[in-house]
Short mmCIF file of C-alpha atoms in Angstrom, two decimals:
data_model
loop_
_atom_site.label_atom_id
_atom_site.label_comp_id
_atom_site.label_asym_id
_atom_site.label_seq_id
_atom_site.Cartn_x
_atom_site.Cartn_y
_atom_site.Cartn_z
CA UNK A 4 88.52 172.30 69.42
CA UNK A 5 86.21 171.44 72.31
CA UNK A 6 83.03 172.35 70.42
CA UNK A 7 84.17 170.51 67.29
CA UNK A 8 84.98 167.36 69.26
CA UNK A 9 81.76 167.57 71.26
CA UNK A 10 79.50 167.83 68.21
CA UNK A 11 81.65 165.45 66.16
CA UNK A 12 81.43 162.61 68.69
CA UNK A 13 77.74 163.31 69.22
CA UNK A 14 76.91 163.14 65.49
CA UNK A 15 79.08 160.04 65.01
CA UNK A 16 77.23 158.20 67.76
CA UNK A 17 73.87 159.31 66.35
CA UNK A 18 74.83 157.96 62.92
CA UNK A 19 75.88 154.68 64.54
CA UNK A 20 72.38 154.37 65.99
CA UNK A 21 73.15 154.93 69.67
CA UNK A 22 70.32 156.31 71.87
CA UNK A 23 70.37 160.10 72.07
CA UNK A 24 70.91 160.05 75.85
CA UNK A 25 74.02 157.90 75.40
CA UNK A 26 75.27 160.19 72.61
CA UNK A 27 74.95 163.23 74.87
CA UNK A 28 76.62 161.60 77.87
CA UNK A 29 79.49 159.88 76.05
CA UNK A 30 80.40 162.97 73.97
CA UNK A 31 80.53 165.09 77.17
CA UNK A 32 82.59 162.40 78.94
CA UNK A 33 85.17 162.15 76.15
CA UNK A 34 85.65 165.91 75.98
CA UNK A 35 86.05 166.28 79.76
CA UNK A 36 88.36 163.28 80.09
CA UNK A 37 90.70 163.59 77.12
CA UNK A 38 90.87 167.21 75.95
CA UNK A 39 93.25 169.58 77.76
CA UNK A 40 91.91 172.83 79.18
CA UNK A 41 88.44 171.48 79.95
CA UNK A 42 86.89 171.39 83.44
CA UNK A 43 87.30 168.42 85.74
CA UNK A 44 85.22 165.37 84.90
CA UNK A 45 83.22 165.97 88.07
CA UNK A 46 81.41 168.65 86.04
CA UNK A 47 79.57 165.77 84.33
CA UNK A 48 78.26 164.43 87.62
CA UNK A 49 77.44 167.86 89.06
CA UNK A 50 75.62 168.98 85.91
CA UNK A 51 73.69 165.72 85.77
CA UNK A 52 72.54 166.09 89.38
CA UNK A 53 71.57 169.73 88.86
CA UNK A 54 69.73 168.88 85.64
CA UNK A 55 67.63 166.23 87.34
CA UNK A 56 67.00 168.25 90.50
CA UNK A 57 63.85 169.98 89.26
CA UNK A 58 60.37 169.67 90.75
CA UNK A 59 58.56 170.34 87.43
CA UNK A 60 60.34 167.35 85.88
CA UNK A 61 58.36 165.08 88.21
CA UNK A 62 55.32 165.89 86.06
CA UNK A 63 56.79 163.97 83.12
CA UNK A 64 56.65 160.39 84.50
CA UNK A 65 53.27 161.14 86.07
CA UNK A 66 51.71 162.40 82.83
CA UNK A 67 53.26 159.46 80.95
CA UNK A 68 51.72 157.07 83.47
CA UNK A 69 48.34 158.82 83.28
CA UNK A 70 48.36 158.52 79.48
CA UNK A 71 49.29 154.84 79.62
CA UNK A 72 46.55 154.08 82.15
CA UNK A 73 43.98 155.90 80.01
CA UNK A 74 45.06 154.10 76.87
CA UNK A 75 44.82 150.67 78.51
CA UNK A 76 41.75 151.57 80.56
CA UNK A 77 39.37 152.22 77.68
CA UNK A 78 39.31 156.01 77.84
CA UNK A 79 40.58 156.38 74.26
CA UNK A 80 37.63 154.28 73.01
CA UNK A 81 35.15 156.52 74.85
CA UNK A 82 36.87 159.61 73.47
CA UNK A 83 36.39 158.32 69.92
CA UNK A 84 32.73 157.71 70.69
CA UNK A 85 32.27 161.23 72.06
CA UNK A 86 33.97 162.73 69.00
CA UNK A 87 31.71 160.69 66.74
CA UNK A 88 28.60 162.06 68.43
CA UNK A 89 29.81 165.60 67.64
CA UNK A 90 31.10 165.45 64.06
CA UNK A 91 30.54 161.91 62.77
CA UNK A 92 27.63 162.73 60.46
CA UNK A 93 29.30 165.46 58.40
CA UNK A 94 30.93 164.85 55.04
CA UNK A 95 34.40 163.51 55.87
CA UNK A 96 32.88 162.92 59.28
CA UNK A 97 35.13 160.03 60.28
CA UNK A 98 38.19 162.10 59.33
CA UNK A 99 36.87 164.82 61.63
CA UNK A 100 36.30 162.22 64.35
CA UNK A 101 39.92 161.11 63.99
CA UNK A 102 41.25 164.65 64.41
CA UNK A 103 38.88 165.60 67.24
CA UNK A 104 39.57 162.39 69.15
CA UNK A 105 43.31 162.99 68.76
CA UNK A 106 42.91 166.47 70.21
CA UNK A 107 40.91 165.12 73.15
CA UNK A 108 43.48 162.42 73.85
CA UNK A 109 46.32 164.92 73.42
CA UNK A 110 44.79 166.92 76.25
CA UNK A 111 45.18 163.83 78.43
CA UNK A 112 48.44 162.16 77.46
CA UNK A 113 50.69 165.04 76.38
CA UNK A 114 52.51 162.64 74.05
CA UNK A 115 52.36 162.62 70.26
CA UNK A 116 53.26 158.94 69.56
CA UNK A 117 50.91 157.81 72.36
CA UNK A 118 48.07 159.76 70.73
CA UNK A 119 48.74 158.11 67.36
CA UNK A 120 48.81 154.64 68.92
CA UNK A 121 45.67 155.10 71.01
CA UNK A 122 43.48 156.81 68.40
CA UNK A 123 44.90 154.99 65.39
CA UNK A 124 44.13 151.55 66.79
CA UNK A 125 40.48 152.61 67.11
CA UNK A 126 39.96 154.84 64.07
CA UNK A 127 42.04 153.43 61.22
CA UNK A 128 40.16 150.08 61.01
CA UNK A 129 36.79 151.88 61.22
CA UNK A 130 37.75 154.37 58.50
CA UNK A 131 38.90 151.55 56.23
CA UNK A 132 35.63 149.67 56.74
CA UNK A 133 33.61 152.55 55.29
CA UNK A 134 35.82 153.13 52.27
CA UNK A 135 38.73 155.35 53.32
CA UNK A 136 42.06 154.21 51.91
CA UNK A 137 44.32 152.96 54.65
CA UNK A 138 47.36 155.17 53.83
CA UNK A 139 45.18 158.30 54.09
CA UNK A 140 43.73 157.19 57.42
CA UNK A 141 47.22 156.49 58.76
CA UNK A 142 48.55 159.83 57.46
CA UNK A 143 45.69 161.75 59.05
CA UNK A 144 46.26 159.97 62.37
CA UNK A 145 50.01 160.66 62.30
CA UNK A 146 49.43 164.35 61.52
CA UNK A 147 46.70 164.81 64.13
CA UNK A 148 48.95 163.20 66.73
CA UNK A 149 51.30 166.20 66.84
CA UNK A 150 48.60 168.20 68.61
CA UNK A 151 49.73 166.14 71.60
CA UNK A 152 52.81 168.36 72.00
CA UNK A 153 50.82 171.61 71.70
CA UNK A 154 47.61 171.08 73.66
CA UNK A 155 48.40 170.83 77.40
CA UNK A 156 49.66 168.91 79.21
CA UNK A 157 52.59 168.86 76.79
CA UNK A 158 55.78 167.08 77.81
CA UNK A 159 57.99 169.11 75.39
CA UNK A 160 56.51 172.35 76.80
CA UNK A 161 57.39 171.16 80.31
CA UNK A 162 60.97 170.48 79.16
CA UNK A 163 61.19 173.92 77.53
CA UNK A 164 59.80 175.58 80.67
CA UNK A 165 62.41 173.89 82.85
CA UNK A 166 65.27 174.63 80.42
CA UNK A 167 64.28 178.26 79.78
CA UNK A 168 63.10 178.93 83.34
CA UNK A 169 59.63 179.93 82.13
CA UNK A 170 56.20 179.40 83.67
CA UNK A 171 54.81 176.03 82.64
CA UNK A 172 51.30 177.32 83.31
CA UNK A 173 51.80 180.12 80.77
CA UNK A 174 53.28 177.71 78.24
CA UNK A 175 50.31 175.36 78.62
CA UNK A 176 47.91 178.24 77.92
CA UNK A 177 50.03 179.43 74.99
CA UNK A 178 49.77 176.05 73.27
CA UNK A 179 45.97 175.81 73.29
CA UNK A 180 45.08 178.09 70.36
CA UNK A 181 47.88 176.78 68.07
CA UNK A 182 46.80 173.21 68.89
CA UNK A 183 43.17 173.96 68.03
CA UNK A 184 44.26 175.75 64.87
CA UNK A 185 46.28 172.75 63.71
CA UNK A 186 43.30 170.47 64.34
CA UNK A 187 40.99 172.68 62.27
CA UNK A 188 43.63 172.85 59.54
CA UNK A 189 43.76 169.06 59.30
CA UNK A 190 39.97 168.91 59.06
CA UNK A 191 40.05 171.42 56.20
CA UNK A 192 42.70 169.41 54.32
CA UNK A 193 40.69 166.21 54.85
CA UNK A 194 37.54 167.83 53.49
CA UNK A 195 39.34 169.21 50.42
CA UNK A 196 41.02 165.91 49.54
CA UNK A 197 38.50 163.31 50.72
CA UNK A 198 37.36 162.18 47.27
CA UNK A 199 40.94 161.31 46.35
CA UNK A 200 41.26 159.01 49.34
CA UNK A 201 38.13 156.88 49.15
CA UNK A 202 37.92 153.53 47.40
CA UNK A 203 36.12 153.77 44.00
CA UNK A 204 33.11 151.78 45.21
CA UNK A 205 32.50 153.86 48.32
CA UNK A 206 31.57 157.41 49.21
CA UNK A 207 30.84 156.62 52.86
CA UNK A 208 27.14 155.92 52.57
CA UNK A 209 24.77 156.79 55.39
CA UNK A 210 24.02 153.09 55.80
CA UNK A 211 27.69 152.39 56.54
CA UNK A 212 27.88 155.30 58.97
CA UNK A 213 24.84 153.98 60.82
CA UNK A 214 26.41 150.52 60.95
CA UNK A 215 29.55 151.97 62.55
CA UNK A 216 27.52 153.93 65.05
CA UNK A 217 25.62 150.80 66.06
CA UNK A 218 28.85 148.82 66.33
CA UNK A 219 30.43 151.49 68.52
CA UNK A 220 27.42 151.58 70.82
CA UNK A 221 27.55 147.82 71.19
CA UNK A 222 31.30 147.75 71.87
CA UNK A 223 31.40 150.72 74.22
CA UNK A 224 28.40 149.86 76.35
CA UNK A 225 26.59 153.18 76.23
CA UNK A 226 29.42 155.63 75.75
CA UNK A 227 26.90 158.46 75.44
CA UNK A 228 26.43 158.19 79.20
CA UNK A 229 29.99 157.36 80.20
CA UNK A 230 32.35 159.29 77.87
CA UNK A 231 32.06 162.26 80.23
CA UNK A 232 34.39 160.44 82.65
CA UNK A 233 37.12 160.49 80.00
CA UNK A 234 36.46 164.03 78.77
CA UNK A 235 36.55 165.55 82.24
CA UNK A 236 40.27 164.81 82.66
CA UNK A 237 41.51 167.97 80.84
CA UNK A 238 39.02 170.03 82.84
CA UNK A 239 40.43 168.67 86.10
CA UNK A 240 44.04 169.24 85.02
CA UNK A 241 43.72 172.71 83.53
CA UNK A 242 41.01 173.92 85.89
CA UNK A 243 43.10 172.90 88.88
CA UNK A 244 46.24 174.59 87.54
CA UNK A 245 44.66 177.89 86.55
CA UNK A 246 42.31 177.90 89.50
CA UNK A 247 45.34 177.89 91.77
CA UNK A 248 44.37 174.57 93.35
CA UNK A 249 47.56 172.75 92.42
CA UNK A 250 50.76 173.10 90.38
CA UNK A 251 51.30 171.37 87.01
CA UNK A 252 53.31 168.66 88.79
CA UNK A 253 50.57 168.10 91.34
CA UNK A 254 48.03 168.10 88.50
CA UNK A 255 49.92 165.19 86.95
CA UNK A 256 49.55 163.23 90.19
CA UNK A 257 45.83 163.99 90.31
CA UNK A 258 45.51 162.81 86.69
CA UNK A 259 47.12 159.46 87.58
CA UNK A 260 44.80 158.87 90.56
CA UNK A 261 41.73 159.87 88.55
CA UNK A 262 42.72 157.70 85.57
CA UNK A 263 43.27 154.67 87.80
CA UNK A 264 39.94 155.18 89.57
CA UNK A 265 37.94 155.55 86.33
CA UNK A 266 39.72 152.70 84.54
CA UNK A 267 39.50 150.25 87.45
CA UNK A 268 36.13 151.02 89.02
CA UNK A 269 33.94 152.82 86.45
CA UNK A 270 34.87 151.50 83.00
CA UNK A 271 36.48 148.35 84.44
CA UNK A 272 38.51 147.81 81.26
CA UNK A 273 41.73 147.83 83.30
CA UNK A 274 42.37 144.96 85.69
CA UNK A 275 44.63 144.88 88.73
CA UNK A 276 46.68 142.24 86.93
CA UNK A 277 47.35 144.73 84.09
CA UNK A 278 49.01 147.29 86.34
CA UNK A 279 52.44 145.64 86.28
CA UNK A 280 52.73 146.00 82.51
CA UNK A 281 51.25 149.53 82.60
CA UNK A 282 53.78 150.69 85.21
CA UNK A 283 56.63 148.95 83.38
CA UNK A 284 55.86 150.59 80.03
CA UNK A 285 55.36 154.02 81.61
CA UNK A 286 58.60 153.58 83.58
CA UNK A 287 60.61 152.72 80.48
CA UNK A 288 59.24 155.72 78.57
CA UNK A 289 59.87 158.07 81.50
CA UNK A 290 63.38 156.74 82.06
CA UNK A 291 64.25 157.36 78.41
CA UNK A 292 63.14 160.98 78.65
CA UNK A 293 64.67 161.76 82.05
CA UNK A 294 68.06 160.17 81.30
CA UNK A 295 68.13 162.35 78.19
CA UNK A 296 67.41 165.44 80.30
CA UNK A 297 70.16 164.59 82.79
CA UNK A 298 72.79 163.84 80.14
CA UNK A 299 71.91 166.95 78.15
CA UNK A 300 72.62 169.13 81.19
CA UNK A 301 76.37 168.52 81.07
CA UNK A 302 76.33 168.78 77.27
CA UNK A 303 74.63 172.18 77.50
CA UNK A 304 76.99 173.31 80.25
CA UNK A 305 79.99 172.61 78.01
CA UNK A 306 78.37 174.54 75.17
CA UNK A 307 77.88 177.52 77.47
CA UNK A 308 81.48 177.40 78.74
CA UNK A 309 82.71 177.33 75.14
CA UNK A 310 80.54 180.37 74.30
CA UNK A 311 78.74 178.47 71.53
CA UNK A 312 75.47 180.38 72.12
CA UNK A 313 77.30 183.68 71.69
CA UNK A 314 78.99 182.49 68.50
CA UNK A 315 75.69 181.31 67.01
CA UNK A 316 74.01 184.57 68.01
CA UNK A 317 76.78 186.59 66.36
CA UNK A 318 76.52 184.52 63.19
CA UNK A 319 72.75 184.94 62.90
CA UNK A 320 72.87 188.68 63.60
CA UNK A 321 75.52 189.12 60.92
CA UNK A 322 73.05 187.66 58.43
CA UNK A 323 70.27 190.03 59.49
CA UNK A 324 69.08 192.01 62.49
CA UNK A 325 65.48 191.96 61.25
CA UNK A 326 63.48 189.93 63.83
CA UNK A 327 61.18 188.51 61.14
CA UNK A 328 64.07 187.25 59.02
CA UNK A 329 65.86 185.88 62.10
CA UNK A 330 62.71 183.94 63.08
CA UNK A 331 62.45 182.59 59.53
CA UNK A 332 66.07 181.38 59.64
CA UNK A 333 65.48 179.79 63.06
CA UNK A 334 62.34 178.07 61.74
CA UNK A 335 64.26 176.58 58.83
CA UNK A 336 67.00 175.36 61.18
CA UNK A 337 64.51 173.84 63.63
CA UNK A 338 62.59 172.07 60.85
CA UNK A 339 65.83 170.47 59.68
CA UNK A 340 66.87 169.55 63.22
CA UNK A 341 63.43 168.02 63.85
CA UNK A 342 63.97 165.66 60.93
CA UNK A 343 67.07 164.15 62.50
CA UNK A 344 66.88 164.62 66.28
CA UNK A 345 64.39 163.70 68.98
CA UNK A 346 62.20 166.62 70.11
CA UNK A 347 63.11 166.67 73.81
CA UNK A 348 66.86 166.43 73.15
CA UNK A 349 66.57 169.24 70.59
CA UNK A 350 64.78 171.49 73.08
CA UNK A 351 67.35 170.88 75.81
CA UNK A 352 70.33 171.49 73.51
CA UNK A 353 69.02 174.39 71.41
CA UNK A 354 67.06 176.45 73.96
CA UNK A 355 70.19 177.87 75.68
CA UNK A 356 71.60 178.71 72.24
CA UNK A 357 68.56 180.29 70.58
CA UNK A 358 66.65 181.87 73.46
CA UNK A 359 69.20 184.68 74.10
CA UNK A 360 69.08 185.57 70.41
CA UNK A 361 65.31 186.03 70.26
CA UNK A 362 65.19 187.79 73.64
CA UNK A 363 67.60 190.47 72.44
CA UNK A 364 65.15 191.11 69.60
CA UNK A 365 62.19 191.53 71.92
CA UNK A 366 60.50 188.20 71.22
CA UNK A 367 58.57 186.83 74.18
CA UNK A 368 60.16 183.62 75.59
CA UNK A 369 56.72 182.00 75.96
CA UNK A 370 55.93 182.74 72.30
CA UNK A 371 59.31 181.34 71.28
CA UNK A 372 58.67 178.20 73.31
CA UNK A 373 55.55 177.54 71.24
CA UNK A 374 57.44 178.29 68.00
CA UNK A 375 60.19 175.83 68.93
CA UNK A 376 57.74 173.15 70.04
CA UNK A 377 55.61 173.41 66.88
CA UNK A 378 58.70 173.32 64.65
CA UNK A 379 60.09 170.23 66.30
CA UNK A 380 56.64 168.61 66.47
CA UNK A 381 56.51 168.65 62.68
CA UNK A 382 59.57 166.40 62.86
CA UNK A 383 57.28 163.68 64.22
CA UNK A 384 55.84 163.46 60.70
CA UNK A 385 59.00 163.81 58.58
CA UNK A 386 61.55 161.10 57.74
CA UNK A 387 64.05 159.85 58.71
CA UNK A 388 63.15 160.18 62.43
CA UNK A 389 59.36 160.63 62.13
CA UNK A 390 58.21 158.81 65.28
CA UNK A 391 54.53 159.29 64.39
CA UNK A 392 55.13 157.83 60.94
CA UNK A 393 56.61 154.65 62.34
CA UNK A 394 53.85 154.28 64.93
CA UNK A 395 51.21 154.82 62.24
CA UNK A 396 52.81 152.30 59.87
CA UNK A 397 52.74 149.71 62.64
CA UNK A 398 49.13 150.42 63.61
CA UNK A 399 47.83 150.61 60.02
CA UNK A 400 50.16 148.00 58.48
CA UNK A 401 51.09 150.23 55.53
CA UNK A 402 54.48 150.93 53.99
CA UNK A 403 56.40 154.06 54.92
CA UNK A 404 56.46 155.10 51.24
CA UNK A 405 52.65 155.03 51.00
CA UNK A 406 52.30 156.91 54.24
CA UNK A 407 54.76 159.66 53.28
CA UNK A 408 52.96 160.20 49.97
CA UNK A 409 49.60 160.55 51.72
CA UNK A 410 50.87 162.89 54.42
CA UNK A 411 52.31 165.52 52.04
CA UNK A 412 49.14 167.72 51.96
CA UNK A 413 49.09 167.70 55.76
CA UNK A 414 52.78 168.68 55.88
CA UNK A 415 52.06 171.64 53.62
CA UNK A 416 49.26 172.70 55.97
CA UNK A 417 51.64 172.33 58.94
CA UNK A 418 54.16 174.71 57.38
CA UNK A 419 51.46 177.29 56.63
CA UNK A 420 50.14 177.13 60.20
CA UNK A 421 53.70 177.24 61.58
CA UNK A 422 54.23 180.55 59.78
CA UNK A 423 51.00 181.85 61.32
CA UNK A 424 52.11 180.82 64.82
CA UNK A 425 55.53 182.41 64.24
CA UNK A 426 54.46 185.76 62.84
CA UNK A 427 51.18 186.26 64.73
CA UNK A 428 52.34 186.27 68.37
CA UNK A 429 48.85 186.77 69.77
CA UNK A 430 47.92 183.24 68.73
CA UNK A 431 50.24 182.10 71.52
CA UNK A 432 50.09 185.04 73.91
CA UNK A 433 46.39 185.89 73.94
CA UNK A 434 45.28 183.34 76.55
CA UNK A 435 48.24 183.88 78.92
CA UNK A 436 47.71 187.64 78.72
CA UNK A 437 44.03 187.54 79.72
CA UNK A 438 44.08 184.62 82.17
CA UNK A 439 47.41 185.21 83.92
#
């Protein structure tokens, strides 16, 4: 009765369009207040306090702020320029630039929608100018944006680490190879389908490419000399963490200070007068995430008291005790969940349910964290939730129908690479095993 009411109220509120944090909190409150045999309502307050009392969670608002400062401070523009210098002259070169720039920015912001907004606003107009169809450019940007939740610093990996009590440093390392693999996969899809996504009168002539390069040089004021200030951010963050200089949370603080210094005093694209709006936007984003974390704590506590994880585990093991088949079933479930629920809320709710199942089958919790994150990241590119899709439609000014049609080849590639991440554990565990 408790579990049915809890999930029933939650789903009803979701269908009514309430924010996920409110859905989690209100459903827990109703169960504790009105159903007999449940703990005292003070459980809600205690669980909320315990859920928010975590030092690693401090990294989330700091990384969000660092990403916002870098987006407003001109670092994303320099990253695009640096990517262009590396791969811009190949066939499908601008598509490669889009993907590579997204991966660079993902290693700074840790946010998938932020990556789409920052890189899309720079790349989609440039790609259209040289003959790429706008829906393809938007689809590529939306797909490449999900590397933001794999390549560290990843906010969903931080949430998983806190929820599953796993090392965030190990999770960051585990996400690097899958993130790079997804980026290379997108480049391959772009190369194979490029001729279908160019306007009939254009095949991206060398003259056009040279015109773009000259335009970028003029706009960016010599990015060849200055893009290093933007690209050094991931080196500072990851080098500091794995060199034992500071923790992931402290690394987030260092990233904020560095981003402010570069944006204000080196690039000078960010003004003191802009800081109010930067802090406000970062604060709103952080508050949304952290309220969700706090509210999900009491929700998860009720699930545990009602033995829901045990019931789900028993159900799955009755279907099969084969670890490969169990992982396949979990993948299918997570893909469906990712279509309808926000990534962070899904991680907080489902980790206590699914982690005991995979641990009993000998699956490494760090590997499973990457599996869960990749699964739910694909939800950024699938309707009806599809946060990346909606960001890309706004940036590119294309219809959702056009965008979904263009992103289908990339979704197929995502599923193939998801299976590789799931069934080849060393893709996730190789770096943690040799570096830690």
